[in-house]
CSV table of C-alpha atoms in Angstrom, one decimal:
chain,number,residue,atom,x,y,z
A,1,MET,CA,-2.2,-28.2,8.9
A,2,THR,CA,-1.0,-25.9,6.2
A,3,THR,CA,2.4,-26.8,4.8
A,4,ALA,CA,5.0,-24.1,4.1
A,5,ILE,CA,4.9,-24.7,0.4
A,6,THR,CA,1.3,-23.7,0.1
A,7,ARG,CA,1.5,-20.7,2.5
A,8,PRO,CA,2.6,-18.2,-0.2
A,9,ALA,CA,-0.6,-18.9,-2.1
A,10,LEU,CA,-2.6,-18.3,1.0
A,11,LEU,CA,-1.0,-14.9,1.5
A,12,LEU,CA,-1.9,-14.0,-2.1
A,13,ARG,CA,-5.6,-14.8,-1.6
A,14,ASP,CA,-6.6,-11.1,-1.2
A,15,PHE,CA,-3.6,-9.0,-2.4
A,16,SER,CA,-3.9,-5.4,-3.4
A,17,LEU,CA,-2.1,-3.4,-6.1
A,18,GLU,CA,-1.0,0.2,-6.6
A,19,MET,CA,-1.2,2.5,-9.7
A,20,THR,CA,-1.0,6.1,-10.6
A,21,GLY,CA,-3.6,8.2,-12.3
A,22,LYS,CA,-1.7,7.7,-15.6
A,23,ASP,CA,-2.2,3.9,-15.4
A,24,ALA,CA,-5.9,3.7,-16.3
A,25,ALA,CA,-5.1,2.0,-19.7
A,26,GLU,CA,-2.9,-0.5,-17.9
A,27,VAL,CA,-5.8,-1.6,-15.7
A,28,ILE,CA,-7.8,-2.4,-18.7
A,29,ASP,CA,-4.9,-4.3,-20.3
A,30,ALA,CA,-4.1,-6.3,-17.1
A,31,ARG,CA,-7.7,-7.1,-16.1
A,32,GLY,CA,-7.5,-10.7,-17.2
A,33,ALA,CA,-4.7,-11.4,-14.8
A,34,ILE,CA,-6.3,-9.7,-11.8
A,35,PRO,CA,-9.0,-11.4,-9.7
A,36,PRO,CA,-12.4,-9.6,-9.6
A,37,GLY,CA,-12.8,-7.5,-6.5
A,38,THR,CA,-9.1,-6.8,-6.1
A,39,ARG,CA,-8.3,-3.6,-4.3
A,40,ILE,CA,-6.3,-1.2,-6.4
A,41,ASN,CA,-4.9,1.9,-4.8
A,42,VAL,CA,-4.8,5.1,-6.9
A,43,THR,CA,-1.9,7.4,-5.9
A,44,PHE,CA,-2.3,11.2,-5.2
A,45,LEU,CA,0.8,12.6,-7.0
A,46,GLY,CA,1.6,16.3,-7.2
A,47,ASN,CA,1.7,16.2,-11.1
A,48,GLU,CA,-1.8,14.7,-11.4
A,49,ASP,CA,-5.0,16.7,-11.2
A,50,LEU,CA,-8.5,15.9,-9.9
A,51,PRO,CA,-9.9,14.8,-13.3
A,52,MET,CA,-7.0,12.4,-13.8
A,53,ARG,CA,-7.3,10.9,-10.3
A,54,ARG,CA,-11.1,10.7,-10.7
A,55,ALA,CA,-10.9,9.0,-14.1
A,56,ALA,CA,-8.4,6.4,-12.8
A,57,ALA,CA,-10.5,5.5,-9.8
A,58,ARG,CA,-13.6,5.2,-12.1
A,59,THR,CA,-11.7,2.9,-14.5
A,60,VAL,CA,-10.8,0.6,-11.6
A,61,ARG,CA,-14.4,0.3,-10.6
A,62,GLU,CA,-15.7,-0.2,-14.1
A,63,GLN,CA,-13.2,-3.1,-14.6
A,64,GLY,CA,-14.7,-4.9,-11.6
A,65,PHE,CA,-12.1,-4.0,-9.0
A,66,VAL,CA,-12.3,-1.9,-5.8
A,67,PRO,CA,-10.7,1.6,-6.1
A,68,VAL,CA,-8.8,2.9,-3.1
A,69,PRO,CA,-8.0,6.5,-3.9
A,70,HIS,CA,-5.1,8.1,-2.0
A,71,VAL,CA,-5.7,11.3,-0.1
A,72,SER,CA,-2.4,13.2,0.5
A,73,ALA,CA,-3.1,15.4,3.5
A,74,ARG,CA,-0.3,17.9,3.1
A,75,ARG,CA,-1.2,18.5,-0.6
A,76,LEU,CA,-4.7,19.7,0.2
A,77,THR,CA,-5.0,23.5,0.2
A,78,SER,CA,-8.2,23.7,2.2
A,79,CYS,CA,-11.2,21.9,3.7
A,80,GLU,CA,-13.0,22.8,0.4
A,81,ASP,CA,-10.3,21.1,-1.5
A,82,LEU,CA,-10.9,17.8,0.4
A,83,LYS,CA,-14.6,18.2,0.1
A,84,GLU,CA,-14.3,18.7,-3.7
A,85,PHE,CA,-12.2,15.5,-4.0
A,86,LEU,CA,-14.5,13.4,-1.8
A,87,ALA,CA,-17.6,14.8,-3.6
A,88,ALA,CA,-16.2,13.9,-7.0
A,89,LEU,CA,-15.3,10.3,-5.8
A,90,SER,CA,-18.8,10.0,-4.2
A,91,ALA,CA,-20.5,11.0,-7.5
A,92,ASP,CA,-18.6,8.1,-9.2
A,93,GLY,CA,-19.2,5.6,-6.4
A,94,THR,CA,-15.4,5.3,-5.8
A,95,GLN,CA,-15.2,6.8,-2.3
A,96,LYS,CA,-16.0,3.9,0.0
A,97,GLU,CA,-12.3,3.0,0.6
A,98,ILE,CA,-9.4,5.5,0.7
A,99,PHE,CA,-5.8,5.5,1.8
A,100,ALA,CA,-5.0,8.5,4.0
A,101,VAL,CA,-1.4,9.6,4.2
A,102,GLY,CA,0.6,12.7,5.1
A,103,GLY,CA,2.3,13.0,1.7
A,104,ASP,CA,5.6,14.3,0.4
A,105,PRO,CA,5.5,18.1,1.0
A,106,ALA,CA,7.7,19.1,3.9
A,107,GLU,CA,5.1,21.7,4.9
A,108,PRO,CA,1.3,21.4,4.6
A,109,HIS,CA,-0.3,23.3,1.8
A,110,GLY,CA,-3.4,23.8,3.9
A,111,PRO,CA,-5.0,22.7,7.2
A,112,PHE,CA,-4.2,19.0,7.1
A,113,PRO,CA,-0.7,18.1,8.4
A,114,ASP,CA,-1.1,14.3,8.5
A,115,ALA,CA,-3.5,11.4,8.0
A,116,LEU,CA,-4.8,11.7,11.6
A,117,SER,CA,-6.1,15.2,10.8
A,118,LEU,CA,-8.0,13.8,7.8
A,119,ILE,CA,-9.6,11.1,10.0
A,120,GLU,CA,-10.5,13.5,12.8
A,121,SER,CA,-12.0,16.1,10.3
A,122,GLY,CA,-15.3,14.2,10.2
A,123,LEU,CA,-15.5,14.8,6.5
A,124,LEU,CA,-14.7,11.2,5.5
A,125,GLU,CA,-17.9,9.8,7.0
A,126,ASP,CA,-19.9,12.8,5.7
A,127,PHE,CA,-19.1,11.5,2.2
A,128,ALA,CA,-19.8,7.8,3.1
A,129,VAL,CA,-16.2,6.6,3.3
A,130,ARG,CA,-16.3,3.3,5.0
A,131,ARG,CA,-12.7,2.0,5.2
A,132,VAL,CA,-9.4,4.0,5.6
A,133,SER,CA,-6.0,2.5,5.1
A,134,VAL,CA,-3.0,4.2,6.8
A,135,ALA,CA,0.7,3.9,6.3
A,136,GLY,CA,3.2,1.8,8.3
A,137,TYR,CA,7.0,2.0,8.3
A,138,PRO,CA,8.7,-1.3,9.4
A,139,GLU,CA,12.1,0.2,8.6
A,140,GLY,CA,11.3,3.7,9.8
A,141,HIS,CA,10.9,7.0,7.9
A,142,PRO,CA,13.9,9.1,6.8
A,143,ASP,CA,12.3,12.3,8.1
A,144,ILE,CA,10.2,11.1,11.1
A,145,ALA,CA,11.5,9.7,14.4
A,146,ASP,CA,10.4,6.2,15.3
A,147,SER,CA,8.7,7.4,18.5
A,148,ALA,CA,6.6,9.8,16.5
A,149,LEU,CA,5.7,7.0,14.0
A,150,TRP,CA,4.5,4.7,16.8
A,151,SER,CA,2.5,7.4,18.5
A,152,ALA,CA,0.9,8.4,15.2
A,153,LEU,CA,-0.1,4.8,14.3
A,154,LYS,CA,-1.7,4.3,17.7
A,155,GLU,CA,-3.6,7.6,17.4
A,156,LYS,CA,-4.8,6.8,13.9
A,157,SER,CA,-6.0,3.3,15.1
A,158,THR,CA,-7.9,4.9,18.0
A,159,ALA,CA,-9.4,7.7,15.8
A,160,LEU,CA,-10.6,5.2,13.2
A,161,GLN,CA,-12.5,3.3,15.9
A,162,ALA,CA,-13.9,6.5,17.4
A,163,HIS,CA,-15.3,7.6,14.0
A,164,GLY,CA,-16.7,4.2,13.2
A,165,LEU,CA,-14.4,3.6,10.3
A,166,ALA,CA,-12.9,0.2,9.3
A,167,GLY,CA,-9.2,0.4,8.7
A,168,GLU,CA,-6.0,-1.4,7.8
A,169,ILE,CA,-2.3,-0.7,7.6
A,170,ILE,CA,-0.3,-0.7,4.4
A,171,THR,CA,3.4,-0.9,4.9
A,172,GLN,CA,6.2,0.7,3.0
A,173,PHE,CA,7.9,-1.8,0.8
A,174,GLY,CA,11.1,-3.5,1.9
A,175,PHE,CA,13.6,-6.2,0.9
A,176,ASP,CA,14.1,-8.0,4.2
A,177,VAL,CA,11.4,-10.0,5.9
A,178,ASP,CA,12.8,-9.9,9.5
A,179,PRO,CA,12.2,-6.2,10.3
A,180,VAL,CA,8.8,-6.4,8.7
A,181,LEU,CA,7.6,-9.3,11.0
A,182,ASP,CA,9.3,-7.8,14.0
A,183,TRP,CA,7.5,-4.6,13.4
A,184,ILE,CA,4.1,-6.3,13.0
A,185,ALA,CA,4.7,-8.2,16.2
A,186,ARG,CA,5.3,-4.8,17.9
A,187,VAL,CA,2.1,-3.5,16.4
A,188,ARG,CA,0.1,-6.3,18.0
A,189,GLU,CA,1.9,-5.9,21.3
A,190,LEU,CA,0.6,-2.3,21.3
A,191,GLY,CA,-2.9,-3.6,21.0
A,192,ILE,CA,-3.4,-2.4,17.4
A,193,ASP,CA,-5.4,-5.1,15.7
A,194,LEU,CA,-5.9,-3.5,12.2
A,195,PRO,CA,-5.1,-5.9,9.4
A,196,VAL,CA,-1.7,-5.3,7.9
A,197,ARG,CA,-0.9,-5.4,4.2
A,198,VAL,CA,2.9,-5.9,3.7
A,199,GLY,CA,4.3,-3.8,1.0
A,200,VAL,CA,6.1,-5.8,-1.7
A,201,PRO,CA,7.9,-4.5,-4.8
A,202,GLY,CA,6.5,-6.1,-7.9
A,203,PRO,CA,9.0,-7.4,-10.5
A,204,ALA,CA,11.1,-4.6,-11.8
A,205,GLY,CA,14.6,-3.7,-13.0
A,206,VAL,CA,17.3,-3.9,-10.3
A,207,ARG,CA,18.4,-0.3,-11.0
A,208,ARG,CA,14.8,1.0,-10.6
A,209,LEU,CA,14.3,-1.0,-7.3
A,210,MET,CA,17.5,0.4,-5.9
A,211,ARG,CA,16.5,4.0,-6.9
A,212,TYR,CA,13.2,3.7,-5.1
A,213,ALA,CA,14.8,2.1,-2.1
A,214,ALA,CA,17.2,5.0,-1.8
A,215,ARG,CA,14.4,7.5,-2.2
A,216,PHE,CA,12.3,6.0,0.6
A,217,GLY,CA,15.1,5.1,3.0
A,218,VAL,CA,14.7,1.3,2.7
A,219,GLY,CA,17.8,-0.7,3.6
A,220,THR,CA,19.6,-2.1,0.6
A,221,SER,CA,22.9,-3.4,1.9
A,222,ALA,CA,24.7,-6.1,0.0
A,223,SER,CA,23.6,-8.8,2.4
A,224,ILE,CA,19.9,-7.8,2.2
A,225,ALA,CA,20.1,-7.4,-1.6
A,226,LYS,CA,21.5,-10.9,-1.9
A,227,LYS,CA,18.9,-12.2,0.4
A,228,TYR,CA,16.1,-10.6,-1.7
A,229,GLY,CA,17.7,-11.6,-5.0
A,230,LEU,CA,19.0,-8.3,-6.3
A,231,SER,CA,22.2,-8.6,-8.4
A,232,LEU,CA,24.3,-5.6,-7.6
A,233,THR,CA,26.8,-6.6,-10.3
A,234,ASN,CA,24.0,-6.7,-12.9
A,235,LEU,CA,21.9,-3.6,-12.5
A,236,MET,CA,20.5,-4.2,-16.0
A,237,GLY,CA,18.7,-7.3,-14.7
A,238,THR,CA,15.3,-7.7,-13.2
A,239,ALA,CA,14.1,-9.1,-9.9
A,240,GLY,CA,10.9,-10.4,-8.5
A,241,PRO,CA,9.8,-10.9,-4.8
A,242,GLU,CA,9.9,-14.8,-4.8
A,243,LYS,CA,12.4,-15.1,-2.0
A,244,PHE,CA,10.8,-12.4,0.0
A,245,LEU,CA,7.3,-14.0,-0.2
A,246,ARG,CA,8.5,-17.5,0.6
A,247,ALA,CA,10.4,-16.3,3.6
A,248,LEU,CA,7.4,-14.2,4.7
A,249,ALA,CA,5.1,-17.2,4.3
A,250,THR,CA,7.5,-19.4,6.3
A,251,ASP,CA,8.1,-17.1,9.2
A,252,TYR,CA,4.7,-15.5,9.5
A,253,HIS,CA,2.6,-16.8,12.5
A,254,PRO,CA,-1.0,-15.7,12.8
A,255,ASP,CA,-1.0,-16.1,16.5
A,256,VAL,CA,1.8,-13.5,16.7
A,257,HIS,CA,1.2,-11.3,13.7
A,258,GLY,CA,-2.6,-11.4,13.3
A,259,GLN,CA,-4.2,-10.8,9.9
A,260,VAL,CA,-1.5,-10.2,7.2
A,261,LYS,CA,-2.0,-9.7,3.5
A,262,LEU,CA,0.1,-8.3,0.6
A,263,HIS,CA,0.2,-5.0,-1.2
A,264,PHE,CA,2.2,-4.8,-4.4
A,265,TYR,CA,4.0,-1.6,-5.5
A,266,THR,CA,4.0,-1.8,-9.3
A,267,PHE,CA,7.3,-0.2,-10.1
A,268,GLY,CA,7.7,-2.4,-13.1
A,269,GLY,CA,4.2,-1.8,-14.4
A,270,LEU,CA,0.7,-3.0,-13.4
A,271,ARG,CA,0.5,-5.6,-16.2
A,272,ALA,CA,4.0,-7.1,-15.4
A,273,THR,CA,3.1,-7.3,-11.7
A,274,SER,CA,-0.3,-8.8,-12.3
A,275,ASP,CA,1.1,-11.4,-14.6
A,276,TRP,CA,3.9,-12.3,-12.2
A,277,ILE,CA,1.4,-12.8,-9.3
A,278,HIS,CA,-0.8,-14.9,-11.6
A,279,ASP,CA,2.1,-17.1,-12.5
A,280,PHE,CA,3.5,-17.3,-9.0
A,281,ARG,CA,0.1,-18.3,-7.5
A,282,LYS,CA,-0.2,-21.2,-10.1
A,283,ALA,CA,3.3,-22.4,-9.2
A,284,SER,CA,2.9,-22.2,-5.4
């Protein structure tokens, strides 16, 4: 029987990381602290172009990791835009796994309003995409009703299966374990058996974490902040996810929650997050 003290290390056996197109040099710098074969998501930001995204994904592959490029549906201006992106990834051998998401724009720039429309386009399998990650929101979305989020998640799960694509869910980050585990339990009750990667903020400055929490609508009340380890009286300090991970490891039950792994949002930098994970795994 696995004891609680070793369970955090088990959760960290196949974690994933996130980076932007500008972080290619950080991947090289941090490679010694990242296990070979680790999935690294490459974001699809509005201020980054195709060459930058392509180079970042290629760097991830060249360093011995698995690139997971993001495809932001509402940022795409046409089907040709999607084809160009997928063709570029395919030419580099970095297209096998992607993360499909609606994206930030309030209105679509082209024919793709959401991740579901990307999956149902048929273009992903045309370019030999094999696995598609989709987003999950345990604490809701500031601009989307909960009923719409649940419906969309169910539809995406069904569409992935219909198109013969493997998939998983990557959740938005949070500071409180309870709503995350309650949400995963609900996912399983709905018959969705995709693996879930729980979004975790890597170590970062308290002020920065609070800023991202406000931007994405994640709860940061005083009680939750204290539970997580954020010091609201010392915004110049830093915080890591130790308490969150230990609570998650203690309260996570495979028979209820199914397959659960971790995804780190590297707000404090890819190297700092990778070093923190390396040290935490050794100590757990």
